[in-house]
Amino acid sequence: MTAKGPDAPIVSGDPILGIVVDMLDTGGYEAVQLREVARRARVSMATIYKRYRTRDELIVAALEGWMDANRYARLPSLIDELPGESMYSDLMHVMRTIFEPWERHPLMLRSYFQARSGPGGKRLIQRGVEAVVPVAKSVLAQADPGFVNDLELILTGVVFGFLTRFAQGEIDVTEIVPGIERTVYWLTQAYQNADAGRQPHISGGGISQPSEGSTSSLYCGQ
């Protein structure tokens, strides 16, 4: 596994969250024990419970702060930094920005994967949607809506599969981005080589229908 890099984050504002991030980053989800958090923060348990009703809520808040600082902070300015060479290169520029921080902090990814299916997990997922959708829409603005729908469906499933396999110990964290890259490459190549006027986009049992707000989960649970 990739070791934690020198850019190990510190959540600003609430020192309690910074301590929780450090515990997640070095020991994982189960390492976060409230008595130890209180001891390190030099606060009472009552103070922690006053701010965060449960341990899960505290962990979600810490993960949210870490992801805002390390995964999502660059996304608003990324639109102006995209290479513009191809749909593939622009999409991968976005994907690397989102996923490469996990390579330096694999225990944070394990913690996120556990938290997203627990109390407060929907909040983490929604935050990802809000952060990623604007830049994803910019990259795919000129693409056929049917292709965008199919790309979202396929890529979301592929990424979730990689994250699940990593969480279960089947693959290393460094295999995630290359797997995403291969998927994006072949999907965009097929689209660009197709005759857009004659190629239907199949989803399930029929032709996919364009929908408003597509790319809503293109961030893939990230």
C-alpha atoms as a PDB file:
ATOM      1  CA  MET A   1       0.000   0.000   0.000  1.00  0.00           C
ATOM      2  CA  THR A   2       1.100   3.518  -0.657  1.00  0.00           C
ATOM      3  CA  ALA A   3       2.415   5.168   2.475  1.00  0.00           C
ATOM      4  CA  LYS A   4       1.014   8.371   3.836  1.00  0.00           C
ATOM      5  CA  GLY A   5       2.716  11.275   2.103  1.00  0.00           C
ATOM      6  CA  PRO A   6       4.160  14.468   3.535  1.00  0.00           C
ATOM      7  CA  ASP A   7       0.949  16.315   2.676  1.00  0.00           C
ATOM      8  CA  ALA A   8      -0.988  14.577   5.470  1.00  0.00           C
ATOM      9  CA  PRO A   9      -3.910  16.942   6.041  1.00  0.00           C
ATOM     10  CA  ILE A  10      -4.941  18.906   9.076  1.00  0.00           C
ATOM     11  CA  VAL A  11      -8.572  19.973   9.235  1.00  0.00           C
ATOM     12  CA  SER A  12      -8.706  23.649  10.147  1.00  0.00           C
ATOM     13  CA  GLY A  13     -11.256  25.258  12.427  1.00  0.00           C
ATOM     14  CA  ASP A  14     -12.095  22.522  14.909  1.00  0.00           C
ATOM     15  CA  PRO A  15      -8.983  20.878  16.414  1.00  0.00           C
ATOM     16  CA  ILE A  16     -11.104  17.869  17.353  1.00  0.00           C
ATOM     17  CA  LEU A  17     -11.643  17.124  13.657  1.00  0.00           C
ATOM     18  CA  GLY A  18      -7.920  17.432  12.995  1.00  0.00           C
ATOM     19  CA  ILE A  19      -7.248  14.802  15.652  1.00  0.00           C
ATOM     20  CA  VAL A  20      -9.890  12.486  14.195  1.00  0.00           C
ATOM     21  CA  VAL A  21      -8.399  12.876  10.705  1.00  0.00           C
ATOM     22  CA  ASP A  22      -4.981  11.922  12.052  1.00  0.00           C
ATOM     23  CA  MET A  23      -6.438   8.840  13.751  1.00  0.00           C
ATOM     24  CA  LEU A  24      -8.281   7.804  10.588  1.00  0.00           C
ATOM     25  CA  ASP A  25      -5.196   8.377   8.453  1.00  0.00           C
ATOM     26  CA  THR A  26      -2.919   6.300  10.659  1.00  0.00           C
ATOM     27  CA  GLY A  27      -5.224   3.672  12.135  1.00  0.00           C
ATOM     28  CA  GLY A  28      -8.448   3.591  10.158  1.00  0.00           C
ATOM     29  CA  TYR A  29     -12.095   3.837  11.166  1.00  0.00           C
ATOM     30  CA  GLU A  30     -11.896   1.586  14.213  1.00  0.00           C
ATOM     31  CA  ALA A  31      -8.959   3.561  15.620  1.00  0.00           C
ATOM     32  CA  VAL A  32     -11.236   6.503  16.411  1.00  0.00           C
ATOM     33  CA  GLN A  33     -12.169   6.106  20.075  1.00  0.00           C
ATOM     34  CA  LEU A  34     -13.875   9.070  21.700  1.00  0.00           C
ATOM     35  CA  ARG A  35     -11.986   8.865  24.987  1.00  0.00           C
ATOM     36  CA  GLU A  36      -8.693   9.025  23.105  1.00  0.00           C
ATOM     37  CA  VAL A  37      -9.988  11.909  20.987  1.00  0.00           C
ATOM     38  CA  ALA A  38     -10.959  13.775  24.153  1.00  0.00           C
ATOM     39  CA  ARG A  39      -7.578  13.073  25.728  1.00  0.00           C
ATOM     40  CA  ARG A  40      -5.625  14.351  22.735  1.00  0.00           C
ATOM     41  CA  ALA A  41      -7.868  17.387  22.304  1.00  0.00           C
ATOM     42  CA  ARG A  42      -7.783  18.095  26.040  1.00  0.00           C
ATOM     43  CA  VAL A  43     -11.536  18.424  26.191  1.00  0.00           C
ATOM     44  CA  SER A  44     -14.228  16.530  28.052  1.00  0.00           C
ATOM     45  CA  MET A  45     -16.411  13.838  26.531  1.00  0.00           C
ATOM     46  CA  ALA A  46     -19.342  16.165  27.178  1.00  0.00           C
ATOM     47  CA  THR A  47     -17.744  18.781  24.913  1.00  0.00           C
ATOM     48  CA  ILE A  48     -17.426  16.265  22.087  1.00  0.00           C
ATOM     49  CA  TYR A  49     -21.016  15.092  22.463  1.00  0.00           C
ATOM     50  CA  LYS A  50     -22.203  18.682  22.531  1.00  0.00           C
ATOM     51  CA  ARG A  51     -20.703  19.239  19.077  1.00  0.00           C
ATOM     52  CA  TYR A  52     -21.225  15.771  17.595  1.00  0.00           C
ATOM     53  CA  ARG A  53     -24.087  13.577  18.752  1.00  0.00           C
ATOM     54  CA  THR A  54     -22.429  10.275  17.858  1.00  0.00           C
ATOM     55  CA  ARG A  55     -19.050   8.821  16.970  1.00  0.00           C
ATOM     56  CA  ASP A  56     -20.255   8.244  13.416  1.00  0.00           C
ATOM     57  CA  GLU A  57     -21.283  11.888  13.071  1.00  0.00           C
ATOM     58  CA  LEU A  58     -17.847  12.976  14.278  1.00  0.00           C
ATOM     59  CA  ILE A  59     -16.099  10.723  11.762  1.00  0.00           C
ATOM     60  CA  VAL A  60     -18.316  11.925   8.900  1.00  0.00           C
ATOM     61  CA  ALA A  61     -17.529  15.553   9.786  1.00  0.00           C
ATOM     62  CA  ALA A  62     -13.788  14.797   9.811  1.00  0.00           C
ATOM     63  CA  LEU A  63     -13.952  12.968   6.483  1.00  0.00           C
ATOM     64  CA  GLU A  64     -15.996  15.769   4.947  1.00  0.00           C
ATOM     65  CA  GLY A  65     -13.420  18.353   5.990  1.00  0.00           C
ATOM     66  CA  TRP A  66     -10.529  16.230   4.737  1.00  0.00           C
ATOM     67  CA  MET A  67     -12.149  15.616   1.359  1.00  0.00           C
ATOM     68  CA  ASP A  68     -13.041  19.273   0.905  1.00  0.00           C
ATOM     69  CA  ALA A  69      -9.391  20.199   1.492  1.00  0.00           C
ATOM     70  CA  ASN A  70      -7.718  17.366  -0.409  1.00  0.00           C
ATOM     71  CA  ARG A  71     -10.102  16.165  -3.110  1.00  0.00           C
ATOM     72  CA  TYR A  72     -12.544  18.952  -3.940  1.00  0.00           C
ATOM     73  CA  ALA A  73     -10.699  22.218  -3.250  1.00  0.00           C
ATOM     74  CA  ARG A  74      -9.101  22.374  -6.718  1.00  0.00           C
ATOM     75  CA  LEU A  75     -12.200  21.441  -8.696  1.00  0.00           C
ATOM     76  CA  PRO A  76     -13.700  24.945  -9.189  1.00  0.00           C
ATOM     77  CA  SER A  77     -10.477  26.220 -10.769  1.00  0.00           C
ATOM     78  CA  LEU A  78      -9.896  22.986 -12.669  1.00  0.00           C
ATOM     79  CA  ILE A  79     -12.278  24.022 -15.435  1.00  0.00           C
ATOM     80  CA  ASP A  80      -9.760  26.642 -16.579  1.00  0.00           C
ATOM     81  CA  GLU A  81      -6.831  24.217 -16.265  1.00  0.00           C
ATOM     82  CA  LEU A  82      -8.149  21.371 -18.418  1.00  0.00           C
ATOM     83  CA  PRO A  83      -5.748  20.354 -21.214  1.00  0.00           C
ATOM     84  CA  GLY A  84      -8.497  20.573 -23.832  1.00  0.00           C
ATOM     85  CA  GLU A  85      -6.753  18.004 -26.026  1.00  0.00           C
ATOM     86  CA  SER A  86      -9.594  15.485 -25.916  1.00  0.00           C
ATOM     87  CA  MET A  87     -12.544  14.339 -23.848  1.00  0.00           C
ATOM     88  CA  TYR A  88     -10.343  11.530 -22.523  1.00  0.00           C
ATOM     89  CA  SER A  89      -7.536  13.812 -21.335  1.00  0.00           C
ATOM     90  CA  ASP A  90      -9.953  16.260 -19.707  1.00  0.00           C
ATOM     91  CA  LEU A  91     -11.906  13.528 -17.928  1.00  0.00           C
ATOM     92  CA  MET A  92      -8.735  11.935 -16.611  1.00  0.00           C
ATOM     93  CA  HIS A  93      -7.488  15.311 -15.406  1.00  0.00           C
ATOM     94  CA  VAL A  94     -10.627  15.488 -13.271  1.00  0.00           C
ATOM     95  CA  MET A  95     -10.444  11.860 -12.170  1.00  0.00           C
ATOM     96  CA  ARG A  96      -6.818  12.101 -11.086  1.00  0.00           C
ATOM     97  CA  THR A  97      -7.579  15.217  -9.060  1.00  0.00           C
ATOM     98  CA  ILE A  98     -10.347  13.339  -7.261  1.00  0.00           C
ATOM     99  CA  PHE A  99      -8.749   9.937  -6.802  1.00  0.00           C
ATOM    100  CA  GLU A 100      -4.981  10.394  -6.466  1.00  0.00           C
ATOM    101  CA  PRO A 101      -5.225  11.752  -2.877  1.00  0.00           C
ATOM    102  CA  TRP A 102      -6.516   8.309  -1.902  1.00  0.00           C
ATOM    103  CA  GLU A 103      -3.249   6.759  -3.108  1.00  0.00           C
ATOM    104  CA  ARG A 104      -1.333   8.783  -0.524  1.00  0.00           C
ATOM    105  CA  HIS A 105      -3.903   8.097   2.193  1.00  0.00           C
ATOM    106  CA  PRO A 106      -5.334   4.583   1.695  1.00  0.00           C
ATOM    107  CA  LEU A 107      -6.723   4.331   5.220  1.00  0.00           C
ATOM    108  CA  MET A 108      -8.765   7.463   4.572  1.00  0.00           C
ATOM    109  CA  LEU A 109     -10.305   5.677   1.589  1.00  0.00           C
ATOM    110  CA  ARG A 110     -11.141   2.639   3.712  1.00  0.00           C
ATOM    111  CA  SER A 111     -12.672   4.927   6.327  1.00  0.00           C
ATOM    112  CA  TYR A 112     -14.686   6.796   3.698  1.00  0.00           C
ATOM    113  CA  PHE A 113     -15.959   3.574   2.164  1.00  0.00           C
ATOM    114  CA  GLN A 114     -17.142   2.394   5.575  1.00  0.00           C
ATOM    115  CA  ALA A 115     -18.676   5.748   6.509  1.00  0.00           C
ATOM    116  CA  ARG A 116     -20.578   6.233   3.233  1.00  0.00           C
ATOM    117  CA  SER A 117     -22.806   3.235   3.998  1.00  0.00           C
ATOM    118  CA  GLY A 118     -23.427   4.246   7.612  1.00  0.00           C
ATOM    119  CA  PRO A 119     -25.193   7.096   9.428  1.00  0.00           C
ATOM    120  CA  GLY A 120     -24.449  10.357   7.636  1.00  0.00           C
ATOM    121  CA  GLY A 121     -23.102   8.593   4.572  1.00  0.00           C
ATOM    122  CA  LYS A 122     -25.619  10.243   2.254  1.00  0.00           C
ATOM    123  CA  ARG A 123     -24.188  13.587   3.322  1.00  0.00           C
ATOM    124  CA  LEU A 124     -20.725  12.539   2.126  1.00  0.00           C
ATOM    125  CA  ILE A 125     -22.118  11.338  -1.188  1.00  0.00           C
ATOM    126  CA  GLN A 126     -24.148  14.506  -1.749  1.00  0.00           C
ATOM    127  CA  ARG A 127     -21.107  16.661  -1.025  1.00  0.00           C
ATOM    128  CA  GLY A 128     -19.232  14.794  -3.733  1.00  0.00           C
ATOM    129  CA  VAL A 129     -22.045  15.380  -6.205  1.00  0.00           C
ATOM    130  CA  GLU A 130     -22.107  19.117  -5.471  1.00  0.00           C
ATOM    131  CA  ALA A 131     -18.344  19.402  -5.904  1.00  0.00           C
ATOM    132  CA  VAL A 132     -17.883  17.319  -9.038  1.00  0.00           C
ATOM    133  CA  VAL A 133     -20.969  17.946 -11.182  1.00  0.00           C
ATOM    134  CA  PRO A 134     -20.015  21.465 -12.408  1.00  0.00           C
ATOM    135  CA  VAL A 135     -16.610  20.432 -13.734  1.00  0.00           C
ATOM    136  CA  ALA A 136     -17.923  17.136 -15.128  1.00  0.00           C
ATOM    137  CA  LYS A 137     -20.657  18.982 -17.005  1.00  0.00           C
ATOM    138  CA  SER A 138     -18.046  21.347 -18.429  1.00  0.00           C
ATOM    139  CA  VAL A 139     -15.978  18.453 -19.772  1.00  0.00           C
ATOM    140  CA  LEU A 140     -18.998  16.682 -21.279  1.00  0.00           C
ATOM    141  CA  ALA A 141     -20.917  19.748 -22.449  1.00  0.00           C
ATOM    142  CA  GLN A 142     -20.468  18.966 -26.150  1.00  0.00           C
ATOM    143  CA  ALA A 143     -21.041  15.216 -25.872  1.00  0.00           C
ATOM    144  CA  ASP A 144     -24.196  13.431 -26.949  1.00  0.00           C
ATOM    145  CA  PRO A 145     -26.590  13.275 -23.933  1.00  0.00           C
ATOM    146  CA  GLY A 146     -27.175   9.570 -24.456  1.00  0.00           C
ATOM    147  CA  PHE A 147     -23.449   8.901 -24.306  1.00  0.00           C
ATOM    148  CA  VAL A 148     -23.144  10.996 -21.144  1.00  0.00           C
ATOM    149  CA  ASN A 149     -25.868   8.899 -19.491  1.00  0.00           C
ATOM    150  CA  ASP A 150     -24.177   5.660 -20.484  1.00  0.00           C
ATOM    151  CA  LEU A 151     -20.739   6.925 -19.449  1.00  0.00           C
ATOM    152  CA  GLU A 152     -22.103   7.833 -16.021  1.00  0.00           C
ATOM    153  CA  LEU A 153     -23.765   4.448 -15.586  1.00  0.00           C
ATOM    154  CA  ILE A 154     -20.720   2.427 -16.626  1.00  0.00           C
ATOM    155  CA  LEU A 155     -18.086   4.530 -14.904  1.00  0.00           C
ATOM    156  CA  THR A 156     -20.019   4.683 -11.640  1.00  0.00           C
ATOM    157  CA  GLY A 157     -20.256   0.894 -11.574  1.00  0.00           C
ATOM    158  CA  VAL A 158     -16.605   0.406 -12.475  1.00  0.00           C
ATOM    159  CA  VAL A 159     -15.346   2.788  -9.802  1.00  0.00           C
ATOM    160  CA  PHE A 160     -17.619   1.351  -7.131  1.00  0.00           C
ATOM    161  CA  GLY A 161     -16.293  -2.077  -8.048  1.00  0.00           C
ATOM    162  CA  PHE A 162     -12.687  -0.938  -7.678  1.00  0.00           C
ATOM    163  CA  LEU A 163     -13.415   0.732  -4.332  1.00  0.00           C
ATOM    164  CA  THR A 164     -15.173  -2.394  -3.073  1.00  0.00           C
ATOM    165  CA  ARG A 165     -12.307  -4.652  -4.128  1.00  0.00           C
ATOM    166  CA  PHE A 166      -9.818  -2.337  -2.439  1.00  0.00           C
ATOM    167  CA  ALA A 167     -11.880  -2.207   0.758  1.00  0.00           C
ATOM    168  CA  GLN A 168     -11.966  -6.011   0.784  1.00  0.00           C
ATOM    169  CA  GLY A 169      -8.207  -6.237   0.311  1.00  0.00           C
ATOM    170  CA  GLU A 170      -8.352  -7.724  -3.191  1.00  0.00           C
ATOM    171  CA  ILE A 171      -6.383  -4.963  -4.940  1.00  0.00           C
ATOM    172  CA  ASP A 172      -3.899  -2.273  -3.969  1.00  0.00           C
ATOM    173  CA  VAL A 173      -4.981   1.348  -3.816  1.00  0.00           C
ATOM    174  CA  THR A 174      -2.615   2.183  -6.687  1.00  0.00           C
ATOM    175  CA  GLU A 175      -4.651  -0.015  -9.050  1.00  0.00           C
ATOM    176  CA  ILE A 176      -7.740   2.202  -8.876  1.00  0.00           C
ATOM    177  CA  VAL A 177      -6.674   5.154 -11.057  1.00  0.00           C
ATOM    178  CA  PRO A 178      -5.138   2.982 -13.827  1.00  0.00           C
ATOM    179  CA  GLY A 179      -8.355   0.955 -13.928  1.00  0.00           C
ATOM    180  CA  ILE A 180     -10.440   4.105 -14.235  1.00  0.00           C
ATOM    181  CA  GLU A 181      -8.091   5.399 -16.923  1.00  0.00           C
ATOM    182  CA  ARG A 182      -8.476   2.266 -19.059  1.00  0.00           C
ATOM    183  CA  THR A 183     -12.254   2.478 -18.753  1.00  0.00           C
ATOM    184  CA  VAL A 184     -12.380   6.158 -19.702  1.00  0.00           C
ATOM    185  CA  TYR A 185      -9.995   5.595 -22.611  1.00  0.00           C
ATOM    186  CA  TRP A 186     -11.990   2.807 -24.239  1.00  0.00           C
ATOM    187  CA  LEU A 187     -15.368   4.459 -23.675  1.00  0.00           C
ATOM    188  CA  THR A 188     -14.277   7.783 -25.145  1.00  0.00           C
ATOM    189  CA  GLN A 189     -12.446   6.083 -28.021  1.00  0.00           C
ATOM    190  CA  ALA A 190     -15.556   4.106 -28.922  1.00  0.00           C
ATOM    191  CA  TYR A 191     -17.684   7.250 -28.792  1.00  0.00           C
ATOM    192  CA  GLN A 192     -15.321   9.337 -30.891  1.00  0.00           C
ATOM    193  CA  ASN A 193     -14.943   6.580 -33.482  1.00  0.00           C
ATOM    194  CA  ALA A 194     -18.682   5.984 -33.780  1.00  0.00           C
ATOM    195  CA  ASP A 195     -21.036   7.503 -36.307  1.00  0.00           C
ATOM    196  CA  ALA A 196     -23.048   9.563 -33.811  1.00  0.00           C
ATOM    197  CA  GLY A 197     -25.974   9.742 -36.202  1.00  0.00           C
ATOM    198  CA  ARG A 198     -26.449   5.979 -36.403  1.00  0.00           C
ATOM    199  CA  GLN A 199     -25.184   4.580 -33.120  1.00  0.00           C
ATOM    200  CA  PRO A 200     -27.852   4.153 -30.405  1.00  0.00           C
ATOM    201  CA  HIS A 201     -26.780   4.214 -26.772  1.00  0.00           C
ATOM    202  CA  ILE A 202     -28.067   1.103 -25.086  1.00  0.00           C
ATOM    203  CA  SER A 203     -28.849   1.018 -21.368  1.00  0.00           C
ATOM    204  CA  GLY A 204     -30.449  -2.093 -19.921  1.00  0.00           C
ATOM    205  CA  GLY A 205     -33.119  -3.285 -22.322  1.00  0.00           C
ATOM    206  CA  GLY A 206     -33.341  -0.268 -24.586  1.00  0.00           C
ATOM    207  CA  ILE A 207     -31.923   2.982 -25.847  1.00  0.00           C
ATOM    208  CA  SER A 208     -30.842   5.301 -23.075  1.00  0.00           C
ATOM    209  CA  GLN A 209     -32.843   8.479 -22.678  1.00  0.00           C
ATOM    210  CA  PRO A 210     -31.099  11.826 -22.085  1.00  0.00           C
ATOM    211  CA  SER A 211     -31.931  13.321 -18.710  1.00  0.00           C
ATOM    212  CA  GLU A 212     -31.414  16.613 -16.961  1.00  0.00           C
ATOM    213  CA  GLY A 213     -28.632  16.723 -14.410  1.00  0.00           C
ATOM    214  CA  SER A 214     -26.665  13.849 -15.871  1.00  0.00           C
ATOM    215  CA  THR A 215     -23.187  13.286 -14.417  1.00  0.00           C
ATOM    216  CA  SER A 216     -24.800  13.543 -10.967  1.00  0.00           C
ATOM    217  CA  SER A 217     -22.911  10.470  -9.808  1.00  0.00           C
ATOM    218  CA  LEU A 218     -19.964  10.622 -12.172  1.00  0.00           C
ATOM    219  CA  TYR A 219     -17.787  11.281  -9.149  1.00  0.00           C
ATOM    220  CA  CYS A 220     -18.600   7.639  -8.334  1.00  0.00           C
ATOM    221  CA  GLY A 221     -19.271   7.818  -4.646  1.00  0.00           C
ATOM    222  CA  GLN A 222     -16.192   9.695  -4.165  1.00  0.00           C
END
